[in-house]
Short mmCIF file of C-alpha atoms in Angstrom, two decimals:
data_model
loop_
_atom_site.label_atom_id
_atom_site.label_comp_id
_atom_site.label_asym_id
_atom_site.label_seq_id
_atom_site.Cartn_x
_atom_site.Cartn_y
_atom_site.Cartn_z
CA MET A 1 -33.74 8.15 21.27
CA GLU A 2 -35.08 5.37 19.89
CA LYS A 3 -38.03 6.77 19.03
CA GLU A 4 -36.78 9.53 17.76
CA ARG A 5 -34.31 7.98 15.73
CA GLU A 6 -37.64 6.38 14.07
CA ARG A 7 -40.21 9.30 13.62
CA ASP A 8 -39.64 10.64 9.97
CA GLY A 9 -42.98 11.69 9.49
CA GLU A 10 -44.18 15.01 7.29
CA LYS A 11 -41.21 17.07 8.96
CA GLY A 12 -38.15 14.68 7.45
CA ALA A 13 -35.61 16.78 6.76
CA MET A 14 -33.83 14.79 3.62
CA THR A 15 -35.69 17.31 1.25
CA LYS A 16 -32.43 19.34 1.57
CA LEU A 17 -30.02 16.20 0.49
CA TRP A 18 -29.82 17.06 -3.85
CA THR A 19 -26.48 17.29 -5.79
CA PRO A 20 -26.18 19.86 -8.32
CA LEU A 21 -26.10 17.15 -10.83
CA SER A 22 -29.32 15.86 -9.82
CA ARG A 23 -30.90 19.04 -9.84
CA ALA A 24 -29.34 19.84 -13.70
CA LYS A 25 -30.78 16.69 -14.56
CA ALA A 26 -34.81 17.81 -13.27
CA PRO A 27 -35.93 19.27 -16.19
CA PHE A 28 -34.89 17.42 -19.01
CA PHE A 29 -36.44 13.95 -18.50
CA HIS A 30 -37.07 12.06 -21.43
CA PHE A 31 -40.72 12.62 -23.21
CA ARG A 32 -41.48 8.74 -23.78
CA GLN A 33 -40.90 8.89 -19.60
CA TRP A 34 -43.10 12.00 -19.12
CA LEU A 35 -45.90 10.66 -21.07
CA TRP A 36 -46.41 7.78 -20.63
CA GLY A 37 -44.66 7.01 -16.67
CA SER A 38 -44.06 8.79 -13.89
CA SER A 39 -40.57 6.62 -13.10
CA ALA A 40 -38.17 4.67 -13.78
CA PRO A 41 -39.13 1.52 -15.81
CA GLN A 42 -39.94 -1.72 -13.46
CA LYS A 43 -37.55 -4.44 -12.97
CA LYS A 44 -38.41 -6.74 -15.60
CA HIS A 45 -38.84 -10.77 -14.45
CA ASN A 46 -38.13 -13.81 -15.94
CA HIS A 47 -40.83 -15.64 -14.57
CA SER A 48 -44.43 -14.65 -14.16
CA ARG A 49 -45.84 -14.17 -10.46
CA HIS A 50 -49.10 -15.04 -11.44
CA GLY A 51 -49.68 -19.51 -10.11
CA GLU A 52 -47.72 -21.83 -8.03
CA SER A 53 -44.42 -19.62 -7.74
CA TYR A 54 -46.26 -17.21 -6.01
CA ARG A 55 -48.29 -19.08 -3.96
CA LYS A 56 -45.42 -20.87 -2.93
CA GLU A 57 -43.61 -17.47 -2.59
CA LEU A 58 -46.84 -16.41 -0.37
CA GLU A 59 -46.16 -19.96 1.18
CA GLU A 60 -42.93 -19.35 2.40
CA LYS A 61 -43.38 -15.50 3.85
CA ALA A 62 -46.00 -16.97 5.91
CA LYS A 63 -44.28 -18.57 7.94
CA PHE A 64 -42.13 -15.40 8.55
CA ASP A 65 -43.02 -13.59 11.76
CA ALA A 66 -43.78 -10.17 10.14
CA GLY A 67 -45.06 -8.29 13.67
CA SER A 68 -41.26 -8.72 14.79
CA PRO A 69 -38.83 -5.59 15.32
CA PRO A 70 -36.87 -5.17 12.14
CA PRO A 71 -33.42 -5.65 12.29
CA PHE A 72 -32.66 -2.49 10.79
CA LYS A 73 -33.76 1.23 11.44
CA ILE A 74 -35.13 4.04 9.25
CA GLY A 75 -32.31 5.49 8.80
CA GLU A 76 -30.73 2.53 6.44
CA ILE A 77 -33.32 2.82 4.60
CA ARG A 78 -33.30 6.65 3.79
CA ALA A 79 -29.18 6.40 3.65
CA ALA A 80 -29.88 3.08 0.92
CA ILE A 81 -31.84 5.20 -1.41
CA PRO A 82 -29.92 7.62 -4.01
CA GLN A 83 -29.99 11.55 -3.02
CA HIS A 84 -32.03 12.73 -6.11
CA CYS A 85 -34.90 10.81 -5.22
CA TRP A 86 -35.25 13.44 -2.87
CA VAL A 87 -35.27 16.36 -5.03
CA LYS A 88 -38.62 17.75 -5.64
CA SER A 89 -38.98 19.45 -9.42
CA PRO A 90 -41.85 22.21 -9.43
CA TRP A 91 -41.52 22.63 -12.95
CA ARG A 92 -41.93 18.54 -13.34
CA SER A 93 -45.10 18.32 -10.91
CA MET A 94 -46.20 20.92 -13.13
CA SER A 95 -46.21 19.13 -16.15
CA TYR A 96 -47.76 16.04 -14.92
CA VAL A 97 -50.91 18.26 -14.14
CA LEU A 98 -50.87 19.75 -17.34
CA ARG A 99 -50.69 16.19 -18.86
CA ASP A 100 -53.59 14.46 -16.65
CA PHE A 101 -55.72 17.57 -18.14
CA VAL A 102 -55.19 17.27 -21.75
CA VAL A 103 -56.04 13.99 -20.91
CA ILE A 104 -59.20 15.11 -19.06
CA ALA A 105 -60.13 17.30 -21.57
CA ALA A 106 -59.31 15.29 -24.46
CA LEU A 107 -61.31 12.63 -23.60
CA ALA A 108 -64.57 14.57 -22.97
CA ALA A 109 -64.31 15.67 -26.72
CA ILE A 110 -64.29 12.05 -27.92
CA ALA A 111 -66.88 11.52 -25.70
CA LEU A 112 -69.23 14.25 -27.09
CA ARG A 113 -68.26 14.01 -30.52
CA PHE A 114 -69.43 10.13 -30.03
CA ASP A 115 -72.68 11.15 -27.83
CA ASN A 116 -75.08 8.33 -29.42
CA SER A 117 -72.81 5.79 -29.45
CA LEU A 118 -73.36 2.84 -26.89
CA PHE A 119 -69.71 2.01 -26.65
CA VAL A 120 -67.77 5.10 -25.99
CA TRP A 121 -69.71 6.17 -22.29
CA PRO A 122 -68.81 2.38 -20.29
CA PHE A 123 -65.04 3.65 -22.27
CA TYR A 124 -65.39 7.39 -21.26
CA TRP A 125 -66.51 6.63 -17.64
CA PHE A 126 -63.77 4.24 -16.50
CA ALA A 127 -61.13 6.41 -18.57
CA GLN A 128 -62.39 9.76 -16.93
CA GLY A 129 -63.08 8.18 -13.63
CA THR A 130 -59.46 7.37 -13.60
CA MET A 131 -57.98 10.04 -14.71
CA PHE A 132 -60.10 12.20 -11.74
CA TRP A 133 -58.23 8.95 -9.44
CA ALA A 134 -54.60 10.70 -11.40
CA LEU A 135 -55.62 14.11 -10.55
CA PHE A 136 -56.63 13.20 -6.74
CA VAL A 137 -52.67 11.48 -6.18
CA LEU A 138 -51.29 14.24 -7.49
CA GLY A 139 -53.10 16.57 -5.14
CA HIS A 140 -52.10 14.01 -2.67
CA ASP A 141 -48.85 15.08 -3.49
CA CYS A 142 -49.53 18.73 -2.71
CA GLY A 143 -50.77 18.05 0.69
CA HIS A 144 -47.59 16.16 1.94
CA GLY A 145 -45.42 18.62 0.56
CA SER A 146 -43.85 16.29 -2.09
CA PHE A 147 -45.29 18.50 -5.24
CA SER A 148 -42.96 20.78 -4.57
CA ASP A 149 -40.86 23.29 -1.65
CA ASN A 150 -43.26 25.83 -2.07
CA ALA A 151 -46.14 25.46 0.14
CA THR A 152 -48.38 28.03 -1.90
CA LEU A 153 -47.96 26.84 -4.58
CA ASN A 154 -49.24 23.09 -3.24
CA ASN A 155 -51.50 24.23 -1.74
CA PHE A 156 -53.06 26.02 -4.76
CA VAL A 157 -53.09 23.15 -6.85
CA GLY A 158 -53.89 21.17 -4.32
CA HIS A 159 -56.87 23.02 -4.06
CA MET A 160 -58.07 22.90 -8.25
CA LEU A 161 -57.45 19.85 -8.22
CA HIS A 162 -58.76 18.35 -5.34
CA SER A 163 -62.34 21.06 -5.14
CA ALA A 164 -62.59 19.84 -9.15
CA ILE A 165 -63.57 16.20 -8.14
CA LEU A 166 -65.15 17.39 -4.44
CA VAL A 167 -62.65 16.54 -1.86
CA PRO A 168 -62.17 19.50 0.67
CA TYR A 169 -58.30 19.45 0.35
CA HIS A 170 -57.15 20.86 3.81
CA GLY A 171 -59.72 18.75 5.52
CA TRP A 172 -58.57 15.67 4.08
CA ARG A 173 -54.51 16.75 4.17
CA ILE A 174 -55.03 16.92 7.74
CA SER A 175 -56.46 13.67 8.23
CA HIS A 176 -54.60 11.82 6.14
CA ARG A 177 -51.45 13.49 8.42
CA THR A 178 -52.71 11.80 10.81
CA HIS A 179 -52.73 8.49 8.87
CA HIS A 180 -49.43 8.28 7.86
CA GLN A 181 -48.23 9.42 11.39
CA ASN A 182 -49.95 6.90 12.87
CA HIS A 183 -50.22 3.99 10.56
CA GLY A 184 -50.44 0.16 11.33
CA HIS A 185 -51.49 1.54 15.06
CA VAL A 186 -55.16 0.16 15.82
CA GLU A 187 -56.71 3.25 17.52
CA ARG A 188 -55.07 6.12 15.92
CA ASP A 189 -54.81 5.15 12.25
CA GLU A 190 -57.11 7.26 10.71
CA SER A 191 -57.68 5.38 6.94
CA TRP A 192 -59.31 1.79 6.86
CA HIS A 193 -58.19 1.23 10.32
CA PRO A 194 -59.31 -2.56 11.77
CA LEU A 195 -62.24 -2.39 14.25
CA THR A 196 -61.60 -4.14 17.85
CA GLU A 197 -63.97 -7.09 18.18
CA LYS A 198 -65.99 -4.61 21.50
CA THR A 199 -66.30 -1.84 18.51
CA TYR A 200 -67.65 -4.80 15.69
CA LYS A 201 -69.74 -6.60 17.48
CA SER A 202 -71.07 -3.34 19.36
CA LEU A 203 -71.96 -2.11 15.11
CA GLU A 204 -75.59 -2.66 13.79
CA ASP A 205 -76.33 -5.63 11.14
CA LYS A 206 -76.85 -3.37 8.48
CA THR A 207 -73.33 -1.22 9.09
CA LYS A 208 -71.78 -4.41 9.25
CA ARG A 209 -73.26 -5.45 5.82
CA LEU A 210 -72.36 -1.93 4.28
CA ARG A 211 -69.06 -2.23 5.27
CA PHE A 212 -68.28 -5.77 4.12
CA THR A 213 -70.05 -6.57 1.40
CA PHE A 214 -69.58 -5.96 -2.41
CA PRO A 215 -69.90 -3.13 -3.71
CA TYR A 216 -70.77 -1.30 -0.77
CA PRO A 217 -67.38 -0.86 0.17
CA LEU A 218 -66.06 0.29 -2.63
CA PHE A 219 -68.26 3.71 -1.96
CA ALA A 220 -67.13 5.09 1.37
CA TYR A 221 -65.07 7.49 0.66
CA PRO A 222 -67.82 10.59 0.46
CA ILE A 223 -69.31 8.66 4.24
CA TYR A 224 -65.91 9.09 5.53
CA LEU A 225 -65.24 12.74 4.42
CA TRP A 226 -68.52 13.80 6.38
CA ASN A 227 -68.60 11.13 8.96
CA ARG A 228 -65.43 9.08 9.36
CA SER A 229 -65.16 5.82 10.35
CA PRO A 230 -67.12 3.45 12.61
CA GLY A 231 -65.61 4.00 16.38
CA LYS A 232 -65.01 8.01 15.49
CA SER A 233 -66.81 11.05 15.19
CA GLY A 234 -65.99 14.58 13.05
CA SER A 235 -66.09 15.80 9.73
CA HIS A 236 -63.81 17.15 7.23
CA PHE A 237 -65.93 20.17 5.99
CA ASN A 238 -66.66 20.99 9.55
CA PRO A 239 -63.77 23.73 10.78
CA SER A 240 -65.09 22.44 14.35
CA SER A 241 -64.24 18.81 13.99
CA ASN A 242 -62.13 16.94 16.58
CA LEU A 243 -59.84 16.57 13.42
CA PHE A 244 -58.48 19.78 13.38
CA GLY A 245 -56.32 21.91 15.91
CA PRO A 246 -57.32 25.49 16.71
CA ASN A 247 -55.30 26.77 13.76
CA GLU A 248 -56.41 25.03 10.71
CA LYS A 249 -59.78 25.90 11.41
CA THR A 250 -59.39 29.02 8.68
CA GLU A 251 -57.56 26.67 6.33
CA VAL A 252 -60.40 23.85 6.48
CA LEU A 253 -63.35 26.55 6.39
CA THR A 254 -60.99 28.11 3.18
CA SER A 255 -61.59 23.99 1.40
CA THR A 256 -64.84 23.50 2.40
CA ILE A 257 -65.09 27.01 0.46
CA CYS A 258 -64.05 25.86 -2.29
CA TRP A 259 -65.45 22.70 -2.16
CA SER A 260 -69.12 24.32 -2.11
CA ILE A 261 -68.10 26.67 -5.30
CA MET A 262 -67.62 23.50 -7.27
CA VAL A 263 -70.73 21.89 -5.92
CA ALA A 264 -72.96 25.28 -7.06
CA LEU A 265 -70.99 25.10 -10.47
CA LEU A 266 -71.94 21.77 -11.47
CA LEU A 267 -75.97 22.53 -9.41
CA GLY A 268 -75.50 25.58 -12.60
CA LEU A 269 -74.43 23.35 -15.03
CA SER A 270 -77.29 20.41 -14.16
CA TRP A 271 -79.40 23.60 -14.11
CA THR A 272 -78.41 25.41 -17.90
CA VAL A 273 -77.27 22.53 -19.82
CA GLY A 274 -79.72 19.46 -17.67
CA LEU A 275 -78.96 16.82 -15.19
CA ILE A 276 -78.04 13.98 -17.49
CA PRO A 277 -75.15 15.62 -19.78
CA VAL A 278 -73.75 16.93 -16.02
CA LEU A 279 -74.52 13.17 -14.91
CA LYS A 280 -72.36 11.13 -18.00
CA LEU A 281 -69.50 13.90 -18.44
CA TYR A 282 -68.79 13.94 -14.42
CA GLY A 283 -71.62 12.59 -12.40
CA VAL A 284 -70.63 8.77 -13.15
CA PRO A 285 -66.85 9.37 -13.67
CA ASN A 286 -66.98 11.24 -10.08
CA LEU A 287 -68.39 7.49 -8.81
CA VAL A 288 -65.69 5.53 -10.08
CA PHE A 289 -62.91 7.73 -9.02
CA ILE A 290 -64.32 7.10 -5.13
CA MET A 291 -64.47 3.54 -6.24
CA TRP A 292 -60.62 3.97 -7.29
CA ILE A 293 -59.86 5.54 -3.57
CA ASP A 294 -61.55 2.97 -1.14
CA LEU A 295 -60.26 0.39 -3.15
CA VAL A 296 -56.73 1.67 -3.44
CA THR A 297 -56.54 2.45 0.17
CA TYR A 298 -57.90 -0.46 1.46
CA LEU A 299 -55.62 -2.41 -0.76
CA HIS A 300 -52.56 -0.58 0.55
CA HIS A 301 -53.74 -1.54 4.22
CA HIS A 302 -55.36 -5.11 4.23
CA GLY A 303 -55.66 -8.13 1.80
CA GLN A 304 -51.97 -10.24 2.72
CA PRO A 305 -51.72 -12.53 5.11
CA ASN A 306 -50.32 -12.33 8.55
CA LEU A 307 -50.96 -8.55 8.31
CA PRO A 308 -49.65 -7.10 12.08
CA TRP A 309 -51.83 -4.14 13.91
CA TYR A 310 -49.93 -2.59 16.72
CA ARG A 311 -50.84 -0.61 19.69
CA GLY A 312 -48.55 0.42 23.45
CA LYS A 313 -45.21 0.34 23.00
CA GLU A 314 -44.77 -2.12 20.03
CA TRP A 315 -45.24 0.52 18.00
CA SER A 316 -43.20 2.82 16.28
CA TYR A 317 -43.45 5.16 13.09
CA LEU A 318 -41.04 2.29 11.14
CA ARG A 319 -42.85 -0.83 12.65
CA GLY A 320 -46.50 1.02 11.47
CA GLY A 321 -44.76 1.95 8.17
CA LEU A 322 -43.89 -1.80 7.58
CA THR A 323 -47.23 -3.01 7.74
CA THR A 324 -48.17 -0.83 4.13
CA VAL A 325 -48.26 -3.49 1.07
CA ASP A 326 -47.55 -2.68 -2.76
CA ARG A 327 -49.92 -3.31 -5.43
CA ASP A 328 -48.88 -3.80 -9.31
CA TYR A 329 -51.76 -1.97 -11.08
CA GLY A 330 -50.38 -3.03 -15.10
CA TRP A 331 -50.95 -0.10 -17.53
CA ILE A 332 -52.67 1.98 -14.55
CA ASN A 333 -49.12 2.56 -12.46
CA ASN A 334 -48.30 4.88 -14.99
CA ILE A 335 -51.58 6.30 -14.98
CA HIS A 336 -51.87 6.75 -11.38
CA HIS A 337 -48.28 7.82 -10.58
CA ASP A 338 -46.68 5.13 -8.72
CA ILE A 339 -49.16 5.50 -5.87
CA GLY A 340 -48.45 1.36 -5.84
CA THR A 341 -45.16 1.75 -4.25
CA HIS A 342 -46.61 2.43 -1.01
CA VAL A 343 -44.37 1.22 1.52
CA VAL A 344 -42.03 3.84 0.49
CA HIS A 345 -44.06 6.40 0.16
CA HIS A 346 -45.79 5.17 3.57
CA LEU A 347 -42.20 6.11 5.57
CA PHE A 348 -41.29 8.92 3.64
CA PRO A 349 -43.73 10.54 2.15
CA GLN A 350 -42.12 13.64 0.80
CA ILE A 351 -40.49 11.50 -1.65
CA PRO A 352 -42.03 13.07 -5.20
CA HIS A 353 -44.03 10.22 -6.79
CA TYR A 354 -41.90 10.36 -10.24
CA HIS A 355 -39.17 8.65 -7.79
CA LEU A 356 -40.93 6.38 -5.89
CA VAL A 357 -40.20 3.44 -8.08
CA GLU A 358 -36.33 3.86 -7.81
CA ALA A 359 -36.49 4.40 -4.31
CA THR A 360 -38.47 1.51 -3.53
CA ARG A 361 -35.84 -0.55 -6.17
CA ALA A 362 -33.01 0.72 -3.65
CA ALA A 363 -34.33 0.55 0.30
CA LYS A 364 -35.66 -3.70 -1.01
CA PRO A 365 -32.36 -5.13 0.07
CA VAL A 366 -32.46 -3.36 3.16
CA LEU A 367 -36.37 -4.27 3.94
CA GLY A 368 -35.77 -8.13 2.84
CA LYS A 369 -38.67 -10.00 4.50
CA TYR A 370 -40.59 -6.62 5.37
CA TYR A 371 -41.39 -5.99 1.98
CA ARG A 372 -43.99 -7.92 0.57
CA GLU A 373 -43.66 -8.88 -3.58
CA PRO A 374 -46.56 -7.09 -5.18
CA GLU A 375 -48.09 -9.92 -7.71
CA LYS A 376 -47.53 -9.09 -11.05
CA SER A 377 -50.57 -7.63 -12.98
CA GLY A 378 -51.84 -7.70 -16.47
CA PRO A 379 -52.60 -4.73 -18.23
CA LEU A 380 -55.30 -4.34 -16.11
CA PRO A 381 -55.25 -5.10 -12.57
CA VAL A 382 -57.93 -7.45 -12.40
CA HIS A 383 -56.54 -9.53 -9.86
CA LEU A 384 -57.01 -7.54 -7.59
CA PHE A 385 -60.36 -7.81 -7.30
CA GLY A 386 -59.75 -11.26 -5.83
CA ILE A 387 -57.88 -10.59 -3.08
CA PHE A 388 -59.88 -7.51 -2.26
CA MET A 389 -63.01 -9.77 -1.86
CA ARG A 390 -60.93 -12.57 -0.30
CA SER A 391 -60.41 -9.98 2.51
CA LEU A 392 -64.05 -9.02 2.95
CA ARG A 393 -64.36 -12.83 3.47
CA VAL A 394 -61.62 -12.69 6.19
CA ASP A 395 -60.60 -9.47 7.76
CA HIS A 396 -63.35 -8.52 9.91
CA PHE A 397 -61.72 -7.32 13.53
CA VAL A 398 -59.26 -7.50 16.07
CA SER A 399 -58.36 -8.47 19.55
CA ASP A 400 -59.43 -5.45 22.32
CA VAL A 401 -56.30 -6.45 23.55
CA GLY A 402 -52.63 -7.61 22.76
CA GLU A 403 -50.39 -4.82 21.36
CA VAL A 404 -49.38 -6.93 18.23
CA VAL A 405 -52.69 -8.09 17.09
CA TYR A 406 -54.32 -9.34 13.68
CA TYR A 407 -57.36 -9.40 11.76
CA GLN A 408 -59.71 -12.14 12.94
CA SER A 409 -63.25 -13.30 11.34
CA ASP A 410 -66.59 -13.26 11.78
CA PRO A 411 -68.20 -16.70 10.90
CA GLU A 412 -71.47 -15.37 9.92
CA VAL A 413 -69.97 -12.71 7.61
CA THR A 414 -67.77 -15.03 5.99
CA LYS A 415 -70.55 -17.67 5.03
CA LYS A 416 -72.64 -14.69 3.48
CA CYS A 417 -69.74 -13.26 1.39
CA ASN A 418 -69.00 -17.06 0.59
CA HIS A 419 -72.65 -17.24 -0.42
CA GLN A 420 -72.67 -14.40 -2.65
CA GLY A 421 -69.13 -15.03 -4.18
#
C-alpha cells in the first residue's frame, strides 16, 4: 500500500484536476510574462545567498540526514500544489514554441547580417545554443505529456523540436521515462547515475579521464545516445535495444528516421552552401546545446553535499525524487522554461513548465529541510561552474553494498583534478 501511495510517475491522475476559473484564465496570461518569463515571479529575498550566509546554511543542512525517510507522503506535497498548476494549455505551450523559433530566426538573421564581425559570432553561438537547449526543454515537456493532453500533438511537436537539434525523440523519451521512474536508484536510474565501486575500478584510465576531467563530461550526451552510460548497453537509435519494449519498436524507428532526415538535410545544405556556413550557423550552436544538456542534467543530480542514493527496500519514488536538486540560472531561467525547478518536476512531471515555480513555492513548506534551496545566481549562472568542477573532483563512485549510499572519492582522480584546477 505504501508503494502505491508513493508511486506517482508518468501515470499521475492529477491531469483531471482543474477548475473553470483556472481554465478561463489560461489563454489570457500577461504578454510581458510570456515574453520574458514562463512562470510566476521568483520570490524576492532581502539578503544575498552568496558568501557567508549561504555557507552557514549549507553547514547547517549538512548536519541534517537527508537519507532518512521523510515524515510526509507524496500525497501531502500534491495536495499543497494549487489545482490550476496541473492544467495544461496547448495554446500556451505552442506560444512558447513560436516564441523560441522567432528568437532563433532573429539570431540567425543578425549573424548573417554581420557575418564579418568577429564579436557577433561568439555571442551568436552562445545565444543560439541556449535557444536550442530551450527547444529541447519544450520537446522534453512533450515527452512527459505536460505540453498538452493530446498525445498526437505532443508526439508531432516533440519530433519537430527534437529532430531539429539531432535528438531521437521517442528513443530519448522512453529512456527519460525510465530515469524519472527510477530517480535516485543506484542501479536502475538512467541519467548520470553513480558508478558502483566495482564498475568504477573496472574502467580504463582513459574512460575515467573522460568522465571526470573538464571539459569532456560536457560533451557526453551524443555518446550516451549511441552507447548509454558505463555499465549499461543499448542505443537510443536501435529499436531492438534493451532500452525498449516490443511495443515501442515502431516509435523508436520513426524517431530514428526523423533524425536521419535531419542529418541528410544538414549534409545537403553543406554540399549546397558549404560546410563552414553550416558549422557556423548550426554546428557550433548544437555543441553549445550539448554542453547545456550535460551541465544541467548533471547538476540536478550532483554537486550537493551528502546527497543520498538508494537501492533495495530503502528506495521509493518519493525518496528518489527528493535527491534531485533545484538550480538558479539567473536570466537563463526564463529562457529555458524554468527547468531549474527540478524537484517538483521530478515528483510530478506532468505539471507544465509555466506552473513549476508556483508549484515549487507551494510545495516547499511540506518539503522542509528535504528541499535544498538553490544558491542565488547573478544574471548569468557562472557560480554553477564552480559547483560542477568541485563535483568532478569528489563525486566518483558509491559503495557496492548498502541501501543508502553516498558518493566517495578516488584520491588519484581528485589529485589530478586539483592539479588541473
